[in-house]
GROMACS .gro file of N, CA, C and O in nm:
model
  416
    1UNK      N    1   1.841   3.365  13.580
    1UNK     CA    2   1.875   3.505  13.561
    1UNK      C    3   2.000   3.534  13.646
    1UNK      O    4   2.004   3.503  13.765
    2UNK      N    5   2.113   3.602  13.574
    2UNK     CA    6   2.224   3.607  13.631
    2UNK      C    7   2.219   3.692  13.715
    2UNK      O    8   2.103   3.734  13.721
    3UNK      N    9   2.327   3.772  13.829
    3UNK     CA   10   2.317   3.836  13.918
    3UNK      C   11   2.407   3.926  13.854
    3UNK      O   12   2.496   3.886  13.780
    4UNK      N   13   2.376   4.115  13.893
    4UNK     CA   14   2.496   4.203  13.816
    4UNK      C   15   2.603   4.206  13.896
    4UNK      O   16   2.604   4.252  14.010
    5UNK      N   17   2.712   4.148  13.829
    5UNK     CA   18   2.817   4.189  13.848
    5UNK      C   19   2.873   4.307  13.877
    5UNK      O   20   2.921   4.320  13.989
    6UNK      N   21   2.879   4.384  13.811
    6UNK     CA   22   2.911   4.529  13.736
    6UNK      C   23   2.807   4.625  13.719
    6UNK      O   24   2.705   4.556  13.721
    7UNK      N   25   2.785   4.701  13.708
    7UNK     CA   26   2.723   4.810  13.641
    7UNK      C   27   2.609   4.823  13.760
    7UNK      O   28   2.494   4.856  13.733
    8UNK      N   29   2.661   4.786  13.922
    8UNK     CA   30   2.515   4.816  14.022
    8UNK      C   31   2.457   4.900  14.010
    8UNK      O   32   2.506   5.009  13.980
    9UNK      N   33   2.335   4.880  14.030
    9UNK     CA   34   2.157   4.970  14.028
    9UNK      C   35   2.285   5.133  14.003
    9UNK      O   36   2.405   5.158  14.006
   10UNK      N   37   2.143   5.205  13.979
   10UNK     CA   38   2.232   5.345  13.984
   10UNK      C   39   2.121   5.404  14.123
   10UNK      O   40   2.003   5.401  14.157
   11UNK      N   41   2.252   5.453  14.166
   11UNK     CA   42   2.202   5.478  14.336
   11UNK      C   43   2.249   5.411  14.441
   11UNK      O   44   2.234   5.455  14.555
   12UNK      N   45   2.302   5.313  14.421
   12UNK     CA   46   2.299   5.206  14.483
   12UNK      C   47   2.498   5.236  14.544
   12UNK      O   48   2.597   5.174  14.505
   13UNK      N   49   2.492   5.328  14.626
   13UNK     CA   50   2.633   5.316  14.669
   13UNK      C   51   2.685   5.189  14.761
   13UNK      O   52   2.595   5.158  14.839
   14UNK      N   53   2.753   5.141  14.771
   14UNK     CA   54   2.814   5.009  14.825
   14UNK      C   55   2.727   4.873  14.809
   14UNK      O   56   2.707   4.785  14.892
   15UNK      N   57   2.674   4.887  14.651
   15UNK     CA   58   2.556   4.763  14.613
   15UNK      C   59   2.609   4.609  14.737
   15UNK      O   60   2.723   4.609  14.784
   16UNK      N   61   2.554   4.548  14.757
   16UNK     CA   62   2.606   4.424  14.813
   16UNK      C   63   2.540   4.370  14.727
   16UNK      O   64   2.425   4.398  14.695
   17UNK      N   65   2.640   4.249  14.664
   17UNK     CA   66   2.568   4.169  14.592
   17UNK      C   67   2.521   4.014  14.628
   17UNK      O   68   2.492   3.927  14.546
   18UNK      N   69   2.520   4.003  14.783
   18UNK     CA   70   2.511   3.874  14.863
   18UNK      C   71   2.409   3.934  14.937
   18UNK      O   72   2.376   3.847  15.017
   19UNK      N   73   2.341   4.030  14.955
   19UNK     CA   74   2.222   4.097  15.021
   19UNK      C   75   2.086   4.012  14.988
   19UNK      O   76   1.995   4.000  15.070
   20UNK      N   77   2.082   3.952  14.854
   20UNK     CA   78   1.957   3.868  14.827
   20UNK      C   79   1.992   3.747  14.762
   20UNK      O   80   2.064   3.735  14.663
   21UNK      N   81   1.917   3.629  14.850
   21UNK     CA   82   1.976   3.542  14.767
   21UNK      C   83   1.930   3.521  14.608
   21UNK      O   84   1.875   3.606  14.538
   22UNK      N   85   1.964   3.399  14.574
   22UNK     CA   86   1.937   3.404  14.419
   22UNK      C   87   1.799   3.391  14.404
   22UNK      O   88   1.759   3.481  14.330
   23UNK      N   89   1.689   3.303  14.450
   23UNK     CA   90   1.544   3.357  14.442
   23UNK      C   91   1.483   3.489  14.518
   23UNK      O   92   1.374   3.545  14.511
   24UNK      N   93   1.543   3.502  14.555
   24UNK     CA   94   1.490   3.668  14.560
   24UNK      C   95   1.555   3.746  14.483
   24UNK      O   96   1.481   3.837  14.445
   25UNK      N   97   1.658   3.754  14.443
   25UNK     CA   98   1.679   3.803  14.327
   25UNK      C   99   1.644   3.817  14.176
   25UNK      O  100   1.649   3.912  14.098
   26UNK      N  101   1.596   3.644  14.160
   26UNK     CA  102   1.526   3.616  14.054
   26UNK      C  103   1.387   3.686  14.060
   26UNK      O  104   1.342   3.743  13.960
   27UNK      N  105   1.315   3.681  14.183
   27UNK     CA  106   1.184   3.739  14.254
   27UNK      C  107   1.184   3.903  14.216
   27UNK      O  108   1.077   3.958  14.191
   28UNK      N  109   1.280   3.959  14.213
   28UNK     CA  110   1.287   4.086  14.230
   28UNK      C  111   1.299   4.135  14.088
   28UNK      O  112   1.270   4.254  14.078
   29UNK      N  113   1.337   4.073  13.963
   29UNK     CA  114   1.393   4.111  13.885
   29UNK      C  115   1.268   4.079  13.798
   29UNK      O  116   1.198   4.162  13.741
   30UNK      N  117   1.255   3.965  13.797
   30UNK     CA  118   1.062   3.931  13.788
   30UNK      C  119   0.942   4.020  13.807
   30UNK      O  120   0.854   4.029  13.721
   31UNK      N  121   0.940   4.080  13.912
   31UNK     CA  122   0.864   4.186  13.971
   31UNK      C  123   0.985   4.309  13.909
   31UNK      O  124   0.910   4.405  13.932
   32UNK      N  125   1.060   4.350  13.873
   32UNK     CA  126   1.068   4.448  13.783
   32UNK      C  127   1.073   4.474  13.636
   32UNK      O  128   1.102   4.573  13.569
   33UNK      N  129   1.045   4.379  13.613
   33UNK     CA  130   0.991   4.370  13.440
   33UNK      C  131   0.846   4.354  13.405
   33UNK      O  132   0.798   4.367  13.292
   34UNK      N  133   0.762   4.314  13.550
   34UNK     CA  134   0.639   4.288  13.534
   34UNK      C  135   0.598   4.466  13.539
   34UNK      O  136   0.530   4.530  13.459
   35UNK      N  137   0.673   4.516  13.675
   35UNK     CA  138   0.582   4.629  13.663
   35UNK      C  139   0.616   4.742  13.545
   35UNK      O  140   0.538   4.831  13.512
   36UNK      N  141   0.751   4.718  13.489
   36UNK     CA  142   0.751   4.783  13.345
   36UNK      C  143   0.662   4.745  13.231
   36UNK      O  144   0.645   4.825  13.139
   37UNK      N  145   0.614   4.648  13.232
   37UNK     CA  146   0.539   4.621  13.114
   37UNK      C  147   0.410   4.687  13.152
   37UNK      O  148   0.342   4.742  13.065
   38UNK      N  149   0.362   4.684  13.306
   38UNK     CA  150   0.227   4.726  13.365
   38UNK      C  151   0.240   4.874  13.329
   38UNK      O  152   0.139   4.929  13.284
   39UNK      N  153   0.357   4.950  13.344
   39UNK     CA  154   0.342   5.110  13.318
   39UNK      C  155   0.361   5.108  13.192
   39UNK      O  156   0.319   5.220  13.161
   40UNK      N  157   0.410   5.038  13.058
   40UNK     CA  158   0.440   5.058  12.946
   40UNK      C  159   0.294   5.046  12.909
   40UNK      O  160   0.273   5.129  12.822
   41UNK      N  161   0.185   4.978  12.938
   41UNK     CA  162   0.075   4.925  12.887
   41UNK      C  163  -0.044   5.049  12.933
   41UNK      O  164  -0.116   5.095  12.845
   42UNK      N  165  -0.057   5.092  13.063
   42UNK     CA  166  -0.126   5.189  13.118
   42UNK      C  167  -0.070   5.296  13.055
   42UNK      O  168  -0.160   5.375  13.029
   43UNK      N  169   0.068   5.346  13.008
   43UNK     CA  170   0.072   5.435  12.929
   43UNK      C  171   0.073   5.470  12.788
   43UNK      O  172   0.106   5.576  12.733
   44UNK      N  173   0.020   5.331  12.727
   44UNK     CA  174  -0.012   5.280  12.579
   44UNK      C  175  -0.158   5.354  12.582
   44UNK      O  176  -0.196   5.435  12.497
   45UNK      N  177  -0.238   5.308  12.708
   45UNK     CA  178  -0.410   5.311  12.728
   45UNK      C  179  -0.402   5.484  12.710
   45UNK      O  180  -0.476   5.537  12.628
   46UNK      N  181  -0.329   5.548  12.773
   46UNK     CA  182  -0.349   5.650  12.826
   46UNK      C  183  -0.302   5.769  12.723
   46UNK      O  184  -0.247   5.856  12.792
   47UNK      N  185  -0.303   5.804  12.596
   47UNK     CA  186  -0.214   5.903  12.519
   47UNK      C  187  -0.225   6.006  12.581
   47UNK      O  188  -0.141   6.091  12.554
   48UNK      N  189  -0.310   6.033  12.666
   48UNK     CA  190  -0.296   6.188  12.735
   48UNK      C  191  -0.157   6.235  12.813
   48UNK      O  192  -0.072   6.323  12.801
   49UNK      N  193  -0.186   6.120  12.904
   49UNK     CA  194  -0.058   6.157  12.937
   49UNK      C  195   0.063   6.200  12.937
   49UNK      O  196   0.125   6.262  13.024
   50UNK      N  197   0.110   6.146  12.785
   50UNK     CA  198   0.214   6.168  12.735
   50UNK      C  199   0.185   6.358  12.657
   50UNK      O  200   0.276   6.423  12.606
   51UNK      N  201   0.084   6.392  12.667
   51UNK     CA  202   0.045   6.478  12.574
   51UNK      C  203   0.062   6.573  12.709
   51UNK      O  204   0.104   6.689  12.704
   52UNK      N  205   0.029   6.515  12.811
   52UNK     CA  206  -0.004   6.630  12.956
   52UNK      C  207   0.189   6.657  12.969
   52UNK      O  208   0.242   6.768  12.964
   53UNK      N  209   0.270   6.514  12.986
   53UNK     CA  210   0.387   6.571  13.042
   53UNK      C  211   0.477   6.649  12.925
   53UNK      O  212   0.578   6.708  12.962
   54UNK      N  213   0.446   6.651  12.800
   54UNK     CA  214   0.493   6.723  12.708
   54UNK      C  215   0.478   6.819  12.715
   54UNK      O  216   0.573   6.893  12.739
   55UNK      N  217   0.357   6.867  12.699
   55UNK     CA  218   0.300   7.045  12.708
   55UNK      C  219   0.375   7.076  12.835
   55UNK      O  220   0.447   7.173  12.813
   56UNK      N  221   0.391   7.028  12.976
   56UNK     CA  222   0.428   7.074  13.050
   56UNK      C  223   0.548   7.085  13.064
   56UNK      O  224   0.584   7.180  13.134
   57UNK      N  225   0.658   6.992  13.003
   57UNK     CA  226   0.793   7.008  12.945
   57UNK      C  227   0.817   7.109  12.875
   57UNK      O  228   0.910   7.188  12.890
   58UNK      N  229   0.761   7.110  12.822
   58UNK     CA  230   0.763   7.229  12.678
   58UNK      C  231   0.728   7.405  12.747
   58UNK      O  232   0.789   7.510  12.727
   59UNK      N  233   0.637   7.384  12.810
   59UNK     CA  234   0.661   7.546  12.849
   59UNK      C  235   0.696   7.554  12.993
   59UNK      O  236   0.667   7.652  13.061
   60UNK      N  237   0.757   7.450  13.039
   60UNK     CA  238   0.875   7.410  13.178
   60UNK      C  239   1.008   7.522  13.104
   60UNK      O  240   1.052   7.627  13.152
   61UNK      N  241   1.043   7.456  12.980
   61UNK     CA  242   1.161   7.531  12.959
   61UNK      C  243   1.127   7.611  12.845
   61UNK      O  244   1.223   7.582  12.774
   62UNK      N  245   1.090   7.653  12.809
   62UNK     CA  246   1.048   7.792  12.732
   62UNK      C  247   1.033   7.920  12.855
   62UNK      O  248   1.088   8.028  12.837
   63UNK      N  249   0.944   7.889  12.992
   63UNK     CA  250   0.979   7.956  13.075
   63UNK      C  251   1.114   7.978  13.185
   63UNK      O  252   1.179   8.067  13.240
   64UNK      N  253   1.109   7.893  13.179
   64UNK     CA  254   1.269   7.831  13.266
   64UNK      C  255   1.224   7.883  13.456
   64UNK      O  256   1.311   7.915  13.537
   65UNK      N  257   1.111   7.878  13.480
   65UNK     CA  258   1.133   7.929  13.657
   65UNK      C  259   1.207   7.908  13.751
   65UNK      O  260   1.249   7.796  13.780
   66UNK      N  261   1.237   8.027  13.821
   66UNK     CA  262   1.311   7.980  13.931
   66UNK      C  263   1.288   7.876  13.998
   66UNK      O  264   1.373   7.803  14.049
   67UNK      N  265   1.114   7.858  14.005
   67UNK     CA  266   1.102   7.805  14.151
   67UNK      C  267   0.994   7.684  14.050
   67UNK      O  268   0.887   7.717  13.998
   68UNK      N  269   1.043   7.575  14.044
   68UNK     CA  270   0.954   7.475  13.948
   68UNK      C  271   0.857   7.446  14.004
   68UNK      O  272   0.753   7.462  13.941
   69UNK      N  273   0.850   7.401  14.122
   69UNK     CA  274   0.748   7.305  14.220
   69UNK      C  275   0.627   7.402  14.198
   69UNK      O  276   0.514   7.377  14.156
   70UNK      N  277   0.674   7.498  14.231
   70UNK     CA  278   0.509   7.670  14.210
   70UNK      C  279   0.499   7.631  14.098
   70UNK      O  280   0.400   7.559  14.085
   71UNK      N  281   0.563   7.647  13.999
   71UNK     CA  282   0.525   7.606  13.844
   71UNK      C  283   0.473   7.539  13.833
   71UNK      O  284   0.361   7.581  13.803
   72UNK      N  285   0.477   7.423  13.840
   72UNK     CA  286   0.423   7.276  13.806
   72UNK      C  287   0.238   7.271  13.897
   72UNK      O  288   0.127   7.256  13.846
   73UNK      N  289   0.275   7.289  14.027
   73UNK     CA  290   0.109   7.319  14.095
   73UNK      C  291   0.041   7.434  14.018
   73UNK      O  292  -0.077   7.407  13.993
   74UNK      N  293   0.087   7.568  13.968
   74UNK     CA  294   0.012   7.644  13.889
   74UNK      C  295  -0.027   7.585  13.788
   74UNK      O  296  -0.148   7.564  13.781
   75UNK      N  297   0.057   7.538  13.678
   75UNK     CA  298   0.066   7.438  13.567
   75UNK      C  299  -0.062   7.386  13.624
   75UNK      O  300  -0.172   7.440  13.634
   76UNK      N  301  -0.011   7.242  13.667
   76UNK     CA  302  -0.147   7.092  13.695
   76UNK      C  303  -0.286   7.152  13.754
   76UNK      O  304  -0.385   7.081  13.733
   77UNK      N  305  -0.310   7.299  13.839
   77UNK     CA  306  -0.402   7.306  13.875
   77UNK      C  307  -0.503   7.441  13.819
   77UNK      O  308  -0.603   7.491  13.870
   78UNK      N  309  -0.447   7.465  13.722
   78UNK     CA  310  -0.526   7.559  13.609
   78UNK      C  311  -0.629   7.513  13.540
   78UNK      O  312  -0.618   7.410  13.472
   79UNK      N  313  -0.758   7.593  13.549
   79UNK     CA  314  -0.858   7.500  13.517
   79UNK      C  315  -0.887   7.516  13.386
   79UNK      O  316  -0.983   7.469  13.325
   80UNK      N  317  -0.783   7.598  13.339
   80UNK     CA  318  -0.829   7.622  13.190
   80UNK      C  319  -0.709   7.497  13.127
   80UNK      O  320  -0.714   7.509  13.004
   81UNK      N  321  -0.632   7.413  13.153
   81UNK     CA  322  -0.563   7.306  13.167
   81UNK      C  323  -0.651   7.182  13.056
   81UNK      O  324  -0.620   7.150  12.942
   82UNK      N  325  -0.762   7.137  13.135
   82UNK     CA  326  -0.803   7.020  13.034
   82UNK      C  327  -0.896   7.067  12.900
   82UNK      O  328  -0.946   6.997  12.812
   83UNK      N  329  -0.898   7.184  12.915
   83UNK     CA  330  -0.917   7.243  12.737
   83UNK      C  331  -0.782   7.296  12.668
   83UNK      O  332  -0.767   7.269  12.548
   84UNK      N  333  -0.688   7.365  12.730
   84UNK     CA  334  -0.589   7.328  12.653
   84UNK      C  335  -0.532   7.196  12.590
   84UNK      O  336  -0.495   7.193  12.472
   85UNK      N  337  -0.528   7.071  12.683
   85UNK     CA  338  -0.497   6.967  12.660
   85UNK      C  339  -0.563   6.907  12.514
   85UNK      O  340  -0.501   6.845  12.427
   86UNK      N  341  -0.686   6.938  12.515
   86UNK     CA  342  -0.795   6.878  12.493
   86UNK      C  343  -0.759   6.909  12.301
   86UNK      O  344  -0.769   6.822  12.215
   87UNK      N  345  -0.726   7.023  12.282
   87UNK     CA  346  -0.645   7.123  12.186
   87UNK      C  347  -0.523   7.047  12.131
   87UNK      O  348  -0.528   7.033  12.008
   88UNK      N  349  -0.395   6.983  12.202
   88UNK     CA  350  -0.274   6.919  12.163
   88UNK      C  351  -0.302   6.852  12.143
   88UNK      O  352  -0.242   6.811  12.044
   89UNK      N  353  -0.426   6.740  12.198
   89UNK     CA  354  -0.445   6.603  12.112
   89UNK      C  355  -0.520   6.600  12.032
   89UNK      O  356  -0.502   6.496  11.968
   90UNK      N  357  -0.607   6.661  11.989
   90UNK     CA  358  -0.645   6.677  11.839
   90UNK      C  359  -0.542   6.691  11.776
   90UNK      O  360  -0.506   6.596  11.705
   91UNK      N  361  -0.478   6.785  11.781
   91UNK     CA  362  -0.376   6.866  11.725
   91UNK      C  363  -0.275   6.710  11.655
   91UNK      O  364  -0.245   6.679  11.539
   92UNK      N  365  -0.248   6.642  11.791
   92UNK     CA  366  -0.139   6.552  11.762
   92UNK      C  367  -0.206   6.425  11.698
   92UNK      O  368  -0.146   6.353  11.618
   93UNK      N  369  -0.353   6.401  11.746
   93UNK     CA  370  -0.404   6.284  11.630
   93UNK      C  371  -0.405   6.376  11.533
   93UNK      O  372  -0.304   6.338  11.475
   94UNK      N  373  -0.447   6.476  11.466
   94UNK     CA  374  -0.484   6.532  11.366
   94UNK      C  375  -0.338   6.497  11.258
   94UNK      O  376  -0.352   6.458  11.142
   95UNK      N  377  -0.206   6.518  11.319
   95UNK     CA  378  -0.072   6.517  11.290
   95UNK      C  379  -0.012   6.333  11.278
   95UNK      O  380   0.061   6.292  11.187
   96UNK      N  381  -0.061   6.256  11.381
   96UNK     CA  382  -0.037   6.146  11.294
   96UNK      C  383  -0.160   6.067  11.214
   96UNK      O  384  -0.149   5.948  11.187
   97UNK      N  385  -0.266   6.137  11.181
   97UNK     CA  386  -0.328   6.053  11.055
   97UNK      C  387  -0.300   6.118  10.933
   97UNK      O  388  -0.303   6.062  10.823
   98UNK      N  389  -0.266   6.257  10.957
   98UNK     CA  390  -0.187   6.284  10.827
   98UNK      C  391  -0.048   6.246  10.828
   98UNK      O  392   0.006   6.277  10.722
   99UNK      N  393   0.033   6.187  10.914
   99UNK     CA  394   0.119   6.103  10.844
   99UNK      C  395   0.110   5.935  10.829
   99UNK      O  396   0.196   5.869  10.771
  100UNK      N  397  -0.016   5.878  10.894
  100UNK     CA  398  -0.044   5.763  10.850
  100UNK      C  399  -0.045   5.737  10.693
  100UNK      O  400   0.016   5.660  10.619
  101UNK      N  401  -0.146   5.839  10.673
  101UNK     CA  402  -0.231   5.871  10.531
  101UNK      C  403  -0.096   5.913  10.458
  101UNK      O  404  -0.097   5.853  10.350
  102UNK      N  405   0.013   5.985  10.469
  102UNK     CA  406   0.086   6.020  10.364
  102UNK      C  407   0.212   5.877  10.383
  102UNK      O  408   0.327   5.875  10.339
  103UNK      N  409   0.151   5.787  10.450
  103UNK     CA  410   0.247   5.630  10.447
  103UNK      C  411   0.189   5.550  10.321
  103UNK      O  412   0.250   5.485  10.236
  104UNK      N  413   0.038   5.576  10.336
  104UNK     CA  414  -0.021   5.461  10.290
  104UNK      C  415  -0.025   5.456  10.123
  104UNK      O  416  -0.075   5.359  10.066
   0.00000   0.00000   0.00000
């Protein structure tokens, strides 16, 4: 696995690119594709999730608040929260088996 030349990490002001050698580099790059596949897979398991940060996207900016962080703890800690949820994913299986069904 080659080393980047160009295009260093983003963030990464004055990247050094002699900071790791080449097995740790290889090590590192290894361990960052492993743990992408580990969150791609836990968030395969998980459709809620994607259903939780949507709804909360979605009326993030429909409201637009000043102050997000209050938002977001009001948001996540509303207990009327996992019956709303509970509502979009029906909603959204309900929405792709009728477009499974209008594939098949």
């Amino acid at each position: 696995m080659a080393r980047p030349e160009k295009n260093q990490p983003q963030g990464m002001e004055e990247y050094d690119l002699g900071a790791l050698s080449d097995e740790q580099q290889i090590s590192l790059s290894e361990y960052k594709i492993k743990t992408r596949m580990g969150n791609e897979d836990y968030l395969r398991q998980h459709p809620e999730i994607n259903v939780l940060t949507s709804s909360f996207l979605r009326e993030l900016l429909l409201r637009r608040p000043n102050n997000v962080r209050e938002f977001a703890a009001a948001y996540f800690t509303n207990p009327e929260l996992p019956s709303t949820e509970k509502l979009h994913m029906l909603h959204s299986d309900e929405s792709h088996a009728a477009k499974l069904s209008g594939e098949l």
